[in-house]
Tab-separated table of C-alpha atoms in Angstrom:
chain	number	residue	atom	x	y	z
A	1	UNK	CA	12.990	27.224	-10.577
A	2	UNK	CA	13.802	23.132	-11.096
A	3	UNK	CA	13.410	21.160	-14.881
A	4	UNK	CA	10.315	19.370	-15.292
A	5	UNK	CA	12.709	16.184	-16.600
A	6	UNK	CA	10.990	13.219	-16.855
A	7	UNK	CA	13.682	11.476	-14.317
A	8	UNK	CA	15.147	14.736	-13.091
A	9	UNK	CA	16.846	13.512	-9.510
A	10	UNK	CA	14.714	15.353	-6.920
A	11	UNK	CA	16.247	15.772	-3.310
A	12	UNK	CA	13.803	14.547	-0.341
A	13	UNK	CA	13.796	14.931	3.483
A	14	UNK	CA	13.232	11.922	5.027
A	15	UNK	CA	12.526	12.830	9.195
A	16	UNK	CA	12.776	9.976	12.308
A	17	UNK	CA	15.192	9.627	15.121
A	18	UNK	CA	16.344	6.548	14.538
A	19	UNK	CA	19.444	6.133	12.810
A	20	UNK	CA	17.953	4.127	9.632
A	21	UNK	CA	14.195	2.524	10.078
A	22	UNK	CA	13.988	-0.759	7.994
A	23	UNK	CA	10.912	1.902	6.461
A	24	UNK	CA	14.389	4.198	5.101
A	25	UNK	CA	16.521	1.930	4.123
A	26	UNK	CA	13.441	-0.114	2.168
A	27	UNK	CA	12.829	3.240	0.491
A	28	UNK	CA	16.200	4.651	0.111
A	29	UNK	CA	17.177	1.673	-1.761
A	30	UNK	CA	14.717	1.988	-4.887
A	31	UNK	CA	15.292	5.722	-4.028
A	32	UNK	CA	18.350	5.892	-5.365
A	33	UNK	CA	17.127	3.883	-8.944
A	34	UNK	CA	14.442	6.713	-9.581
A	35	UNK	CA	17.519	9.651	-9.373
A	36	UNK	CA	16.228	10.897	-5.587
A	37	UNK	CA	18.975	12.028	-3.367
A	38	UNK	CA	18.330	11.719	0.707
A	39	UNK	CA	18.934	13.346	3.490
A	40	UNK	CA	18.133	11.730	6.798
A	41	UNK	CA	17.506	14.631	9.350
A	42	UNK	CA	16.039	13.541	13.358
A	43	UNK	CA	13.760	16.843	14.058
A	44	UNK	CA	11.194	18.861	12.319
A	45	UNK	CA	12.719	22.156	13.050
A	46	UNK	CA	15.701	20.359	11.821
A	47	UNK	CA	13.690	20.064	7.967
A	48	UNK	CA	12.706	23.359	8.959
A	49	UNK	CA	15.754	24.932	8.368
A	50	UNK	CA	16.547	23.357	5.909
A	51	UNK	CA	13.627	24.139	3.870
A	52	UNK	CA	14.402	28.094	4.361
A	53	UNK	CA	17.718	27.579	3.161
A	54	UNK	CA	19.432	28.011	6.768
A	55	UNK	CA	21.410	24.556	6.193
A	56	UNK	CA	22.402	24.894	2.497
A	57	UNK	CA	22.592	22.803	0.166
A	58	UNK	CA	24.405	22.056	-2.969
A	59	UNK	CA	24.112	24.878	-6.124
A	60	UNK	CA	20.688	24.453	-7.745
A	61	UNK	CA	19.504	21.498	-5.218
A	62	UNK	CA	16.585	22.213	-3.455
A	63	UNK	CA	14.381	20.280	-1.120
A	64	UNK	CA	10.631	19.425	-2.861
A	65	UNK	CA	9.378	16.489	-0.547
A	66	UNK	CA	9.751	15.829	3.375
A	67	UNK	CA	8.633	12.357	4.652
A	68	UNK	CA	8.048	11.780	8.149
A	69	UNK	CA	8.236	8.997	9.397
A	70	UNK	CA	5.922	8.556	12.675
A	71	UNK	CA	6.093	5.764	15.449
A	72	UNK	CA	3.782	6.595	17.797
A	73	UNK	CA	0.870	8.642	18.821
A	74	UNK	CA	2.275	11.286	20.575
A	75	UNK	CA	6.243	11.128	18.805
A	76	UNK	CA	4.956	15.122	17.795
A	77	UNK	CA	2.805	17.393	20.010
A	78	UNK	CA	0.574	19.171	17.915
A	79	UNK	CA	2.035	22.955	18.450
A	80	UNK	CA	5.175	21.459	16.356
A	81	UNK	CA	3.307	19.637	13.923
A	82	UNK	CA	1.389	22.913	13.304
A	83	UNK	CA	4.935	25.025	13.122
A	84	UNK	CA	6.211	22.817	11.277
A	85	UNK	CA	3.463	23.109	9.018
A	86	UNK	CA	2.869	26.785	8.097
A	87	UNK	CA	6.913	27.183	7.205
A	88	UNK	CA	6.587	24.526	4.231
A	89	UNK	CA	3.812	24.627	2.815
A	90	UNK	CA	4.644	25.119	-1.163
A	91	UNK	CA	6.220	21.662	-0.233
A	92	UNK	CA	5.595	17.997	-0.832
A	93	UNK	CA	5.405	16.226	2.945
A	94	UNK	CA	3.883	12.923	3.651
A	95	UNK	CA	3.683	11.704	7.108
A	96	UNK	CA	4.126	7.872	6.982
A	97	UNK	CA	2.373	6.297	10.691
A	98	UNK	CA	2.914	2.723	11.474
A	99	UNK	CA	0.610	0.671	13.030
A	100	UNK	CA	0.751	2.146	16.634
A	101	UNK	CA	-0.900	5.710	15.433
A	102	UNK	CA	-3.666	3.884	13.448
A	103	UNK	CA	-6.407	5.164	15.447
A	104	UNK	CA	-4.431	9.345	15.010
A	105	UNK	CA	-6.527	9.961	12.295
A	106	UNK	CA	-10.264	9.330	14.268
A	107	UNK	CA	-8.762	10.106	17.812
A	108	UNK	CA	-5.822	13.202	16.946
A	109	UNK	CA	-5.719	15.194	13.937
A	110	UNK	CA	-2.821	16.877	14.296
A	111	UNK	CA	-1.388	16.476	10.396
A	112	UNK	CA	-4.648	16.717	7.635
A	113	UNK	CA	-5.810	13.989	6.092
A	114	UNK	CA	-4.399	14.154	2.702
A	115	UNK	CA	-1.003	14.203	4.262
A	116	UNK	CA	-1.427	10.695	6.470
A	117	UNK	CA	0.242	7.387	5.041
A	118	UNK	CA	0.406	3.962	6.302
A	119	UNK	CA	3.434	1.863	5.996
A	120	UNK	CA	1.489	-0.498	3.760
A	121	UNK	CA	1.162	2.513	0.753
A	122	UNK	CA	3.869	5.028	1.358
A	123	UNK	CA	6.248	3.029	-1.318
A	124	UNK	CA	3.687	4.058	-4.274
A	125	UNK	CA	2.060	7.424	-2.384
A	126	UNK	CA	6.241	8.495	-2.827
A	127	UNK	CA	5.969	7.771	-6.109
A	128	UNK	CA	3.065	8.459	-7.903
A	129	UNK	CA	3.716	12.255	-5.420
A	130	UNK	CA	7.461	12.246	-7.666
A	131	UNK	CA	4.951	11.837	-10.848
A	132	UNK	CA	3.542	14.509	-10.096
A	133	UNK	CA	6.780	16.191	-9.551
A	134	UNK	CA	8.324	15.339	-12.882
A	135	UNK	CA	4.814	16.413	-14.512
A	136	UNK	CA	3.787	12.789	-14.914
A	137	UNK	CA	0.306	12.882	-12.474
A	138	UNK	CA	-1.271	15.337	-10.521
A	139	UNK	CA	-0.625	15.553	-6.967
A	140	UNK	CA	-3.136	15.326	-3.885
A	141	UNK	CA	-3.387	18.886	-2.190
A	142	UNK	CA	-3.302	19.346	1.727
A	143	UNK	CA	-6.927	20.298	1.719
A	144	UNK	CA	-8.600	16.752	0.120
A	145	UNK	CA	-10.639	15.005	1.972
A	146	UNK	CA	-10.448	11.207	2.706
A	147	UNK	CA	-12.295	10.430	-0.336
A	148	UNK	CA	-10.474	11.945	-2.406
A	149	UNK	CA	-7.281	10.698	-0.899
A	150	UNK	CA	-8.438	7.092	-1.683
A	151	UNK	CA	-9.532	8.097	-5.082
A	152	UNK	CA	-5.874	9.333	-5.426
A	153	UNK	CA	-3.857	6.387	-4.123
A	154	UNK	CA	-5.965	3.220	-5.419
A	155	UNK	CA	-6.986	2.768	-9.782
A	156	UNK	CA	-10.271	3.432	-10.863
A	157	UNK	CA	-11.875	-0.005	-11.082
A	158	UNK	CA	-15.637	-1.430	-11.663
A	159	UNK	CA	-14.619	-4.990	-11.868
A	160	UNK	CA	-14.530	-7.975	-8.610
A	161	UNK	CA	-10.586	-8.463	-9.503
A	162	UNK	CA	-7.226	-7.035	-9.407
A	163	UNK	CA	-4.811	-8.384	-11.660
A	164	UNK	CA	-1.138	-8.258	-11.437
A	165	UNK	CA	1.266	-9.179	-14.663
A	166	UNK	CA	2.993	-11.893	-13.054
A	167	UNK	CA	-0.180	-14.648	-13.426
A	168	UNK	CA	-2.001	-14.334	-9.548
A	169	UNK	CA	-5.328	-12.591	-9.546
A	170	UNK	CA	-7.184	-10.898	-6.071
A	171	UNK	CA	-10.449	-11.908	-5.956
A	172	UNK	CA	-13.159	-9.360	-3.592
A	173	UNK	CA	-16.281	-7.924	-3.503
A	174	UNK	CA	-14.989	-4.988	-1.584
A	175	UNK	CA	-12.383	-2.909	-3.608
A	176	UNK	CA	-10.394	-1.739	-0.589
A	177	UNK	CA	-9.618	-4.494	0.701
A	178	UNK	CA	-8.580	-5.232	-2.820
A	179	UNK	CA	-6.358	-3.101	-3.824
A	180	UNK	CA	-5.043	-3.014	0.027
A	181	UNK	CA	-3.937	-6.010	-0.808
A	182	UNK	CA	-2.647	-5.476	-4.018
A	183	UNK	CA	-0.053	-3.040	-3.062
A	184	UNK	CA	0.817	-4.811	-0.067
A	185	UNK	CA	1.924	-7.441	-2.247
A	186	UNK	CA	2.798	-6.052	-5.213
A	187	UNK	CA	7.103	-5.139	-4.047
A	188	UNK	CA	7.471	-8.717	-3.128
A	189	UNK	CA	6.142	-10.451	-5.943
A	190	UNK	CA	7.770	-8.560	-8.704
A	191	UNK	CA	11.202	-9.216	-8.945
A	192	UNK	CA	12.883	-10.019	-11.581
A	193	UNK	CA	13.510	-13.864	-10.837
A	194	UNK	CA	9.726	-14.163	-9.645
A	195	UNK	CA	8.378	-12.635	-12.572
A	196	UNK	CA	9.859	-14.910	-14.919
A	197	UNK	CA	8.859	-17.831	-12.801
A	198	UNK	CA	5.407	-16.850	-13.094
A	199	UNK	CA	5.336	-16.515	-16.629
A	200	UNK	CA	5.791	-19.972	-16.984
A	201	UNK	CA	3.387	-21.077	-14.150
A	202	UNK	CA	0.483	-21.790	-13.307
A	203	UNK	CA	-2.209	-19.142	-12.264
A	204	UNK	CA	-3.025	-18.085	-8.382
A	205	UNK	CA	-6.213	-17.133	-6.995
A	206	UNK	CA	-5.913	-15.608	-3.957
A	207	UNK	CA	-9.641	-15.139	-2.840
A	208	UNK	CA	-11.317	-13.307	-0.036
A	209	UNK	CA	-13.262	-15.833	1.554
A	210	UNK	CA	-14.710	-13.470	3.940
A	211	UNK	CA	-17.363	-12.657	2.608
A	212	UNK	CA	-18.440	-15.670	1.550
A	213	UNK	CA	-19.230	-17.538	4.164
A	214	UNK	CA	-20.949	-14.703	4.936
A	215	UNK	CA	-22.996	-15.414	1.744
A	216	UNK	CA	-23.425	-18.956	2.277
A	217	UNK	CA	-24.426	-18.665	6.361
A	218	UNK	CA	-26.568	-16.200	5.501
A	219	UNK	CA	-29.000	-17.975	2.710
A	220	UNK	CA	-32.434	-19.741	3.785
A	221	UNK	CA	-31.496	-23.644	4.871
A	222	UNK	CA	-34.186	-24.494	1.581
A	223	UNK	CA	-31.846	-23.003	-1.064
A	224	UNK	CA	-30.136	-26.252	-1.901
A	225	UNK	CA	-28.418	-25.379	-5.277
A	226	UNK	CA	-25.421	-22.912	-3.601
A	227	UNK	CA	-22.302	-21.667	-5.372
A	228	UNK	CA	-19.000	-23.625	-4.438
A	229	UNK	CA	-16.208	-22.060	-3.038
A	230	UNK	CA	-14.452	-22.411	-7.069
A	231	UNK	CA	-17.628	-21.247	-8.501
A	232	UNK	CA	-18.085	-17.712	-6.154
A	233	UNK	CA	-14.419	-17.453	-7.041
A	234	UNK	CA	-14.644	-17.730	-10.818
A	235	UNK	CA	-17.458	-15.857	-10.538
A	236	UNK	CA	-15.700	-12.608	-9.117
A	237	UNK	CA	-12.563	-13.525	-11.970
A	238	UNK	CA	-14.923	-12.973	-14.952
A	239	UNK	CA	-13.343	-16.315	-16.712
A	240	UNK	CA	-14.326	-19.874	-16.184
A	241	UNK	CA	-11.828	-21.768	-13.703
A	242	UNK	CA	-9.017	-23.768	-15.333
A	243	UNK	CA	-7.666	-27.387	-13.759
A	244	UNK	CA	-3.932	-25.365	-13.284
A	245	UNK	CA	-5.583	-22.916	-11.392
A	246	UNK	CA	-4.272	-22.779	-7.862
A	247	UNK	CA	-7.297	-21.641	-5.162
A	248	UNK	CA	-6.028	-19.790	-2.087
A	249	UNK	CA	-8.590	-18.684	0.120
A	250	UNK	CA	-8.007	-15.792	2.595
A	251	UNK	CA	-9.923	-15.376	6.217
A	252	UNK	CA	-10.089	-14.041	9.455
A	253	UNK	CA	-11.880	-17.133	10.670
A	254	UNK	CA	-8.635	-19.255	10.704
A	255	UNK	CA	-10.134	-21.522	13.349
A	256	UNK	CA	-9.821	-25.401	11.942
A	257	UNK	CA	-13.292	-26.020	11.585
A	258	UNK	CA	-13.611	-22.889	8.481
A	259	UNK	CA	-10.408	-24.837	7.077
A	260	UNK	CA	-11.528	-27.602	6.931
A	261	UNK	CA	-15.080	-26.225	5.204
A	262	UNK	CA	-12.735	-23.823	2.730
A	263	UNK	CA	-11.124	-27.272	1.948
A	264	UNK	CA	-14.009	-28.871	1.162
A	265	UNK	CA	-15.530	-26.562	-1.091
A	266	UNK	CA	-12.425	-26.279	-3.274
A	267	UNK	CA	-9.757	-24.221	-2.014
A	268	UNK	CA	-6.103	-25.973	-2.236
A	269	UNK	CA	-4.883	-23.197	0.040
A	270	UNK	CA	-6.118	-21.718	3.826
A	271	UNK	CA	-4.331	-18.461	4.038
A	272	UNK	CA	-5.091	-16.219	7.552
A	273	UNK	CA	-5.524	-12.453	6.839
A	274	UNK	CA	-3.690	-12.215	10.186
A	275	UNK	CA	-0.821	-14.214	9.444
A	276	UNK	CA	-0.952	-11.459	6.341
A	277	UNK	CA	1.378	-10.188	3.724
A	278	UNK	CA	3.724	-12.791	4.953
A	279	UNK	CA	2.137	-16.512	4.970
A	280	UNK	CA	0.655	-14.850	1.433
A	281	UNK	CA	3.943	-13.929	0.100
A	282	UNK	CA	5.800	-16.329	0.682
A	283	UNK	CA	3.365	-19.351	-0.406
A	284	UNK	CA	2.962	-16.746	-4.407
A	285	UNK	CA	6.899	-17.228	-4.369
A	286	UNK	CA	6.300	-20.958	-3.379
A	287	UNK	CA	4.756	-22.022	-6.524
């Protein structure tokens, strides 16, 4: 049995027919720092052979995590997935799916919900599994519901804002959107040089503008004292607005009328949610 040392070496399989996908390169890069050894395989049957010992590993080395990269909905047959899952029941498994597989959970259920991980969550999901394998966290059972998955992957919070140590906040009444933003932005905005810059720079508030826009348009015309966008942001942040704070509005309604309205109401920048995370990551880097 493997030891329970806090940073013991863990052997992982990455299943993908691609020679070297961007996702694999990204995760294997930080995996080296986490004392992970990745073995790249191309098929589920090859992963089964490693798990069952038909393909030998060095002495005392066992596979503890299998990551499957799925890029299209029909990449794996249901019978193939069933055979794989039946063979590796004692192993930790993650199916990292790309944007072309977004609808599979509703229309094509060949993987249990507890194993399906969107690409944007992959880093965090795998890190939490590693913590469980090293006895620093609890593992997610294969039978977990979608609600249990969300409670496991997202930190518990009752506030309407999430703050990063590098000086920026994500503000929204929508907890799931807020935490998804953090998952997407944190890897891009916590590099050492960016952290050093933010320690002495102004604050940035990344604000979900859509909820405020809906609130404004639904209020009766007789109500004149509507809160400005900056007042709305300060309310979500739970602190007074400071002149040094930059307010960035994120909206799905990225037409010119909406842009000008948000600027008029106090937004310093307006960023389309559809252009996220690239534009948002860049604006944090450049601030």
